[in-house]
PDB file of C-alpha atoms and ligand atoms in Angstrom:
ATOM      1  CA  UNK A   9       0.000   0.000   0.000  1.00  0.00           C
ATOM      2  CA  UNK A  10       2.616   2.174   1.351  1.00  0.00           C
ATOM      3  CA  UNK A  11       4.124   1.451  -1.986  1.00  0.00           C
ATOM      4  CA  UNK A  12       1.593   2.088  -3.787  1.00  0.00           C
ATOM      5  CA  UNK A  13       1.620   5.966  -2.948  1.00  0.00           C
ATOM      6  CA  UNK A  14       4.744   6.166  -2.748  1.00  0.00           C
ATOM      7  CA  UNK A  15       4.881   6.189  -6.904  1.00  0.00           C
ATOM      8  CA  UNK A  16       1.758   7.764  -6.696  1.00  0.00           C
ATOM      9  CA  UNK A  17       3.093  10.633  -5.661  1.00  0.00           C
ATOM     10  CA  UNK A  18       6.364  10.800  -7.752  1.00  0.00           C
ATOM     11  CA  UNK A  19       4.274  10.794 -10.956  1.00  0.00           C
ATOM     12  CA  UNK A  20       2.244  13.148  -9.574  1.00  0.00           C
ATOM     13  CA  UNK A  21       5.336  15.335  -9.312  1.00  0.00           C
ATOM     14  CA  UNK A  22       6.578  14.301 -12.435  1.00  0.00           C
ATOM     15  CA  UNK A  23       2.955  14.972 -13.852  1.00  0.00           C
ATOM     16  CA  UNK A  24       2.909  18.962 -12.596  1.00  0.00           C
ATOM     17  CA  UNK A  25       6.213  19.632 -13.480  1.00  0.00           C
ATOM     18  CA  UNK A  26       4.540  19.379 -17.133  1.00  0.00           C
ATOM     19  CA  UNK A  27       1.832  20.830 -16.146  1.00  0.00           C
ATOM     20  CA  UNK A  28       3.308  23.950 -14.831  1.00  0.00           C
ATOM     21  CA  UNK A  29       6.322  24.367 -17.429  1.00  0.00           C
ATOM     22  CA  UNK A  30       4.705  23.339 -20.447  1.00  0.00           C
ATOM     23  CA  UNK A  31       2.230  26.622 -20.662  1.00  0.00           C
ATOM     24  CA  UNK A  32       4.871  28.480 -19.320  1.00  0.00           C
ATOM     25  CA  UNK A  33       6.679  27.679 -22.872  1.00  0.00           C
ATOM     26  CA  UNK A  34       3.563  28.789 -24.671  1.00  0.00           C
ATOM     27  CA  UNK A  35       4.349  31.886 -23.094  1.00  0.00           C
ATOM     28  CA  UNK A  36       7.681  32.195 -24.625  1.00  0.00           C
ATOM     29  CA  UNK A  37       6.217  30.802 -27.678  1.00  0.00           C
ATOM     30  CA  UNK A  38       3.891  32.951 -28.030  1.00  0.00           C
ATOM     31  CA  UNK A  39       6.471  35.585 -28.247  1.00  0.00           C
ATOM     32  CA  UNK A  40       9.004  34.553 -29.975  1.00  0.00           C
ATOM     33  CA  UNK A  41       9.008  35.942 -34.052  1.00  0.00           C
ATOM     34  CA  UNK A  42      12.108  34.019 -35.620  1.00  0.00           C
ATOM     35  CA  UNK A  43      11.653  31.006 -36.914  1.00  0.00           C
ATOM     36  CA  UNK A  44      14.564  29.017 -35.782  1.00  0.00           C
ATOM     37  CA  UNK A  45      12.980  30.152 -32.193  1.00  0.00           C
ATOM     38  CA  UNK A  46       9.633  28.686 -32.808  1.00  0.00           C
ATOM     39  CA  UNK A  47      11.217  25.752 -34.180  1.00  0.00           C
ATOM     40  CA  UNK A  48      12.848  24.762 -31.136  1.00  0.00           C
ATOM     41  CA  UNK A  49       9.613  25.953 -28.993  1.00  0.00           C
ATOM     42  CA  UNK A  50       7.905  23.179 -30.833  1.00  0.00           C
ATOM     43  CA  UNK A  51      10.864  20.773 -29.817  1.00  0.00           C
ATOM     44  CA  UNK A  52      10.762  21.189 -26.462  1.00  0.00           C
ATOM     45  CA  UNK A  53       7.229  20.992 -26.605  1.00  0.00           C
ATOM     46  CA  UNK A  54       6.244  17.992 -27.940  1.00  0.00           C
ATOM     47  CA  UNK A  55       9.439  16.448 -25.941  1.00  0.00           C
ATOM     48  CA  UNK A  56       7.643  17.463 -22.526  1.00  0.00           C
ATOM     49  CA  UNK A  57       4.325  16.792 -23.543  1.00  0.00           C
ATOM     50  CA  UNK A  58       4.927  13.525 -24.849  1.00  0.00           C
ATOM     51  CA  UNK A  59       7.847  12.039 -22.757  1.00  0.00           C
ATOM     52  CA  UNK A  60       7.080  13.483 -19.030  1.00  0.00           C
ATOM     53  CA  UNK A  61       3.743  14.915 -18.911  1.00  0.00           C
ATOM     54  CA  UNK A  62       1.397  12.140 -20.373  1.00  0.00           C
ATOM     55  CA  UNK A  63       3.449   9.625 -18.822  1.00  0.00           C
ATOM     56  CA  UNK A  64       3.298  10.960 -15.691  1.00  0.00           C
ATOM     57  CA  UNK A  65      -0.246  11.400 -16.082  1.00  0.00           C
ATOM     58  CA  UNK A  66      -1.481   8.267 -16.166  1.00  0.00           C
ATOM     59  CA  UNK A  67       0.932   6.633 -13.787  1.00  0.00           C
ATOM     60  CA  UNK A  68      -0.604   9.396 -11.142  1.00  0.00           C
ATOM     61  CA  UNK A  69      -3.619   7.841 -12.336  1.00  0.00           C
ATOM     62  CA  UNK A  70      -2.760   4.477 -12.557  1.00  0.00           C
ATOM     63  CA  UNK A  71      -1.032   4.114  -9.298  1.00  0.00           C
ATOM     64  CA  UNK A  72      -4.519   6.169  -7.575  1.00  0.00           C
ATOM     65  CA  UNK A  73      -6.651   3.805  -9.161  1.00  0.00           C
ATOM     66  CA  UNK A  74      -4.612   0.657  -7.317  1.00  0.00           C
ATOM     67  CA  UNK A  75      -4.894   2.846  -4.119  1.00  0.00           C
ATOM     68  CA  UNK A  76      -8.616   3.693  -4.732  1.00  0.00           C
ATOM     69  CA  UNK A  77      -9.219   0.037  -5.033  1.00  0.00           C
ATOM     70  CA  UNK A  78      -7.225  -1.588  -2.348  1.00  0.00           C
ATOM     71  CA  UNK A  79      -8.994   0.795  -0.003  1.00  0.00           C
ATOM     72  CA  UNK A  80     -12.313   0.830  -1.513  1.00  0.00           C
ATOM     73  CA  UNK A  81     -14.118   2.629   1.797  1.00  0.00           C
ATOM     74  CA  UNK A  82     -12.755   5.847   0.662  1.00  0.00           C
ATOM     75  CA  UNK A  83     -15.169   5.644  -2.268  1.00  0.00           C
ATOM     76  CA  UNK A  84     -17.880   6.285   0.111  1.00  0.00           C
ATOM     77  CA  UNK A  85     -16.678   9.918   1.435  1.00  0.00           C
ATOM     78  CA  UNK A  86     -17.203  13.343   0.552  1.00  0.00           C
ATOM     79  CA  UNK A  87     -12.932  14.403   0.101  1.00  0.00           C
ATOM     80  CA  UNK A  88     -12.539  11.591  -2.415  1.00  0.00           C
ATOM     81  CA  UNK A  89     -15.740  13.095  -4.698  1.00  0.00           C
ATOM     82  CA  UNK A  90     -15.029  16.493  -4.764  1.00  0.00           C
ATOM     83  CA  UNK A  91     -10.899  14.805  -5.614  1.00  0.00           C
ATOM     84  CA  UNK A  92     -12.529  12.958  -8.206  1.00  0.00           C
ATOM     85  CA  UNK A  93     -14.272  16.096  -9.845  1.00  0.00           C
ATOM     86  CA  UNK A  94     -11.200  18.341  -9.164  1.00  0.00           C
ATOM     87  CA  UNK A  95      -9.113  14.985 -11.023  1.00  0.00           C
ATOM     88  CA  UNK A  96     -11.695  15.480 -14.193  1.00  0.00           C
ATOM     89  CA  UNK A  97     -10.791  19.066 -14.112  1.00  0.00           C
ATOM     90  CA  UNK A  98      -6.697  18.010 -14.363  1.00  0.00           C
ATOM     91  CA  UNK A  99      -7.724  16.186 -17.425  1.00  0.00           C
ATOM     92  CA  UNK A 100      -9.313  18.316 -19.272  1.00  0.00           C
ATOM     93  CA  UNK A 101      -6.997  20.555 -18.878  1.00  0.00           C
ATOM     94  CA  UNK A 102      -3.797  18.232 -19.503  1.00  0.00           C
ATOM     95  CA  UNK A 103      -6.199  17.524 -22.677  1.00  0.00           C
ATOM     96  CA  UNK A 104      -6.038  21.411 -23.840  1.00  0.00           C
ATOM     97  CA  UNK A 105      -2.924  21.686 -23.526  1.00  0.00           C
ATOM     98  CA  UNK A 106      -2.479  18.973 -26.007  1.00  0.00           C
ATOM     99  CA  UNK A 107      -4.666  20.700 -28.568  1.00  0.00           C
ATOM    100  CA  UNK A 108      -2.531  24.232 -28.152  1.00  0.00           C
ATOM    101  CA  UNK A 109       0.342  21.881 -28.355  1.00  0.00           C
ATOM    102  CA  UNK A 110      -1.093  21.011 -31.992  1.00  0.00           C
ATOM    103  CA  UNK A 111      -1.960  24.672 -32.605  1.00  0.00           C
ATOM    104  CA  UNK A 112       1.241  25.550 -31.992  1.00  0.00           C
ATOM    105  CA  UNK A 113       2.560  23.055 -34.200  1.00  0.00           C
ATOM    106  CA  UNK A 114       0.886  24.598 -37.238  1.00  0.00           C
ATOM    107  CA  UNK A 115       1.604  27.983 -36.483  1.00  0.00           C
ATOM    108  CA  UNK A 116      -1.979  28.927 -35.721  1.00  0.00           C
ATOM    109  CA  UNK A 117      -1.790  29.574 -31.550  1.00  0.00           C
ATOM    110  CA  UNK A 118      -4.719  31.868 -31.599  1.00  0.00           C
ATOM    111  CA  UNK A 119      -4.223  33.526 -28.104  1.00  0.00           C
ATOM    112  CA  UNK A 120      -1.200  35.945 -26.929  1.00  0.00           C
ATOM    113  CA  UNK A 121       1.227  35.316 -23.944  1.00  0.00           C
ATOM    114  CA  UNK A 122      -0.837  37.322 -21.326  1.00  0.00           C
ATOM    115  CA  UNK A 123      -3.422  34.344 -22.020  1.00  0.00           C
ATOM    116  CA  UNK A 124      -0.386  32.071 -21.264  1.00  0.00           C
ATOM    117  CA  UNK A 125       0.238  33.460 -18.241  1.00  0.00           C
ATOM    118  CA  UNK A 126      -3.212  33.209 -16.461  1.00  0.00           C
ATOM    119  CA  UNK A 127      -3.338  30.004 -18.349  1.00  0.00           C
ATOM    120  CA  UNK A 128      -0.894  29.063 -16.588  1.00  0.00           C
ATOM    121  CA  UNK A 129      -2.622  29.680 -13.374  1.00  0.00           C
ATOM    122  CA  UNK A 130      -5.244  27.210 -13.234  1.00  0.00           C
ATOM    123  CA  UNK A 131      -3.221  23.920 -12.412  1.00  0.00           C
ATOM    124  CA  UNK A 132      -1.754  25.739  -9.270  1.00  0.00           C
ATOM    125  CA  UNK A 133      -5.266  26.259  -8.047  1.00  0.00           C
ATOM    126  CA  UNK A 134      -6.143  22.570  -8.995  1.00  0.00           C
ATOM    127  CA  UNK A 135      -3.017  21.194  -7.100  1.00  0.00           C
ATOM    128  CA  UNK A 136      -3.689  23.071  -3.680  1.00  0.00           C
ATOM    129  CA  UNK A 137      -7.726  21.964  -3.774  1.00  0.00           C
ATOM    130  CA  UNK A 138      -6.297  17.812  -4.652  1.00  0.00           C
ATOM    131  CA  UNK A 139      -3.639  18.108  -2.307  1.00  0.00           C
ATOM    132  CA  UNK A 140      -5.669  19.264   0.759  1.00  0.00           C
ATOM    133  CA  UNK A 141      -8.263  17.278   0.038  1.00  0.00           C
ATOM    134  CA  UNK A 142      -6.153  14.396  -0.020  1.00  0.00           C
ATOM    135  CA  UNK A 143      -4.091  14.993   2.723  1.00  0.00           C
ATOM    136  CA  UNK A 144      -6.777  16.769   5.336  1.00  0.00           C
ATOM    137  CA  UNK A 145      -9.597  14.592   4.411  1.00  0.00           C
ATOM    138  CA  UNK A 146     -11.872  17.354   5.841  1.00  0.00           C
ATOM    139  CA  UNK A 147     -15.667  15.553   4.988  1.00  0.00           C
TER     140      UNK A 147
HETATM  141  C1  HEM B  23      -7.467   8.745 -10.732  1.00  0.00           C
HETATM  142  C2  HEM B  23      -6.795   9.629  -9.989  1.00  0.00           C
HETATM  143  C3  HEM B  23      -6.511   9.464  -8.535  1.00  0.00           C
HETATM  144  C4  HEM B  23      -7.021   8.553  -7.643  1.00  0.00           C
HETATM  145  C5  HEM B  23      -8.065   7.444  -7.888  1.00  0.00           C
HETATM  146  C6  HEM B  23      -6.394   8.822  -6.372  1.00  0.00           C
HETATM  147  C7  HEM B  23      -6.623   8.092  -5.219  1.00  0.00           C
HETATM  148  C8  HEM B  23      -5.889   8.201  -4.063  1.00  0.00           C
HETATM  149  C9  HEM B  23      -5.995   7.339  -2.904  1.00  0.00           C
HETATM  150  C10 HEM B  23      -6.981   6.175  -2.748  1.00  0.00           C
HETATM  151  C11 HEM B  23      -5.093   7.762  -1.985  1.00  0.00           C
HETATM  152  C12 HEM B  23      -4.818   7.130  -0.599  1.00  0.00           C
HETATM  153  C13 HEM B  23      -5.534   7.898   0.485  1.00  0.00           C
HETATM  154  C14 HEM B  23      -5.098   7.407   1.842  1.00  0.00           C
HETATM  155  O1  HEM B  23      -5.072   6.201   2.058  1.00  0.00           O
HETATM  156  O2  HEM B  23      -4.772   8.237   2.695  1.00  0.00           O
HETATM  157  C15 HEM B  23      -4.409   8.900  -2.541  1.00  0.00           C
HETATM  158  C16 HEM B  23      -3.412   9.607  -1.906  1.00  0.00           C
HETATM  159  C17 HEM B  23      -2.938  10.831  -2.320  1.00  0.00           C
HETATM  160  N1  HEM B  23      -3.216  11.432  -3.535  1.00  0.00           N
HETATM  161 FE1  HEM B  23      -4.354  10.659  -5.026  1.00  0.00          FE
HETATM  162  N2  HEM B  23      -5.539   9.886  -6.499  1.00  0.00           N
HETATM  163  C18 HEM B  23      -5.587  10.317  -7.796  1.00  0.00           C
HETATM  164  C19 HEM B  23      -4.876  11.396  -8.325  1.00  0.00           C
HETATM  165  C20 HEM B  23      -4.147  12.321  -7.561  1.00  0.00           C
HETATM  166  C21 HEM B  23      -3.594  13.564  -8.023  1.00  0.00           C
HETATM  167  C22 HEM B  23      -3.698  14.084  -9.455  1.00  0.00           C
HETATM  168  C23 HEM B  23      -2.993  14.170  -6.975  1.00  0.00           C
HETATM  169  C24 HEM B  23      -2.284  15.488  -6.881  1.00  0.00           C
HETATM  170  C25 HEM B  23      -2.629  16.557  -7.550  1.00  0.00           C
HETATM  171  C26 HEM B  23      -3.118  13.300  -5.834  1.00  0.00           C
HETATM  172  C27 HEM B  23      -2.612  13.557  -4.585  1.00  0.00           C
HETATM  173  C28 HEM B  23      -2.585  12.659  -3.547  1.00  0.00           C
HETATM  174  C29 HEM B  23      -1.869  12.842  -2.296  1.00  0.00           C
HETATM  175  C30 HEM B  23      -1.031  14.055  -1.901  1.00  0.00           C
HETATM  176  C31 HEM B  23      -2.080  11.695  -1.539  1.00  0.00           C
HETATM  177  C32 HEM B  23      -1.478  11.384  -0.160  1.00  0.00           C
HETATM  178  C33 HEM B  23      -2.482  11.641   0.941  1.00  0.00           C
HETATM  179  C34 HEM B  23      -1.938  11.204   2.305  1.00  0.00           C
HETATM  180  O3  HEM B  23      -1.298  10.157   2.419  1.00  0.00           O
HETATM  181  O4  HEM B  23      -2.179  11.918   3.284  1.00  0.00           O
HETATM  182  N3  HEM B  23      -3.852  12.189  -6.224  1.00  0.00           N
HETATM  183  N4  HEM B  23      -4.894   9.139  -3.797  1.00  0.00           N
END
């Protein structure tokens, strides 16, 4: 079990490390004018997208899913719901990122780098809500 969370949480961390520099590269994307710039942009982005942050996405959720089930009681409180919907939130969001990652691609990002930035904002909101749900266990 102990195990179990253990790599839970590492992909977790490996999971927001994409999370939080990935749009913070669309940033620096979205500024950039040469082309040998944005050519490396889209590098670095795919590379991180593909090879950390998916990955580390569904490990996270692998490994919760094994925790969720070898402790199937916490399926029956309030914390683990709200995780749950906070979790679908994550997705969809790791999801977007992946279609600006395609955007981006073909040189058609249609928002500027102030979007980025507050962009960028929403997984640190998500993180605090999962983690002190998860850790407080408040209802
Ligand atoms: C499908 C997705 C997920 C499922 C099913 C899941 C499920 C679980 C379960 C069952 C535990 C063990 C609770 C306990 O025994 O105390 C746990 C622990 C934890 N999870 Fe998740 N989790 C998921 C995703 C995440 C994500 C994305 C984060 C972070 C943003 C996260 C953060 C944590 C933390 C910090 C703990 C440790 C809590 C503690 O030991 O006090 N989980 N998770």
């Amino acid at each position: 079990m102990l195990w179990l969370k253990a790599f839970h949480l590492i992909f977790m961390v490996t999971w927001f490390a994409g999370l939080f520099y990935l749009p913070r590269l669309y940033v620096y994307h979205a500024m950039a004018e040469d082309t040998p710039s944005k050519e490396r942009f889209k590098v670095m982005e795919r590379k991180l997208f593909w090879g950390i942050m998916t990955p580390g996405g569904v490990l996270t959720l692998g490994f919760g899913s094994a925790l969720l089930m070898a402790q199937s009681h916490w399926l029956g409180s309030g914390w683990m719901h709200f995780k749950l919907k906070l979790l679908a939130l994550l997705v969809i969001y790791h999801i977007w990122c992946g279609k600006l990652l395609l955007d981006f691609k073909h040189d058609r990002n249609p928002h500027s780098h102030v979007w980025y930035r507050w962009f960028n904002e929403a997984p640190v909101l998500l993180l605090i809500g999962i983690v002190l749900l998860a850790t407080l266990k408040p209802f």
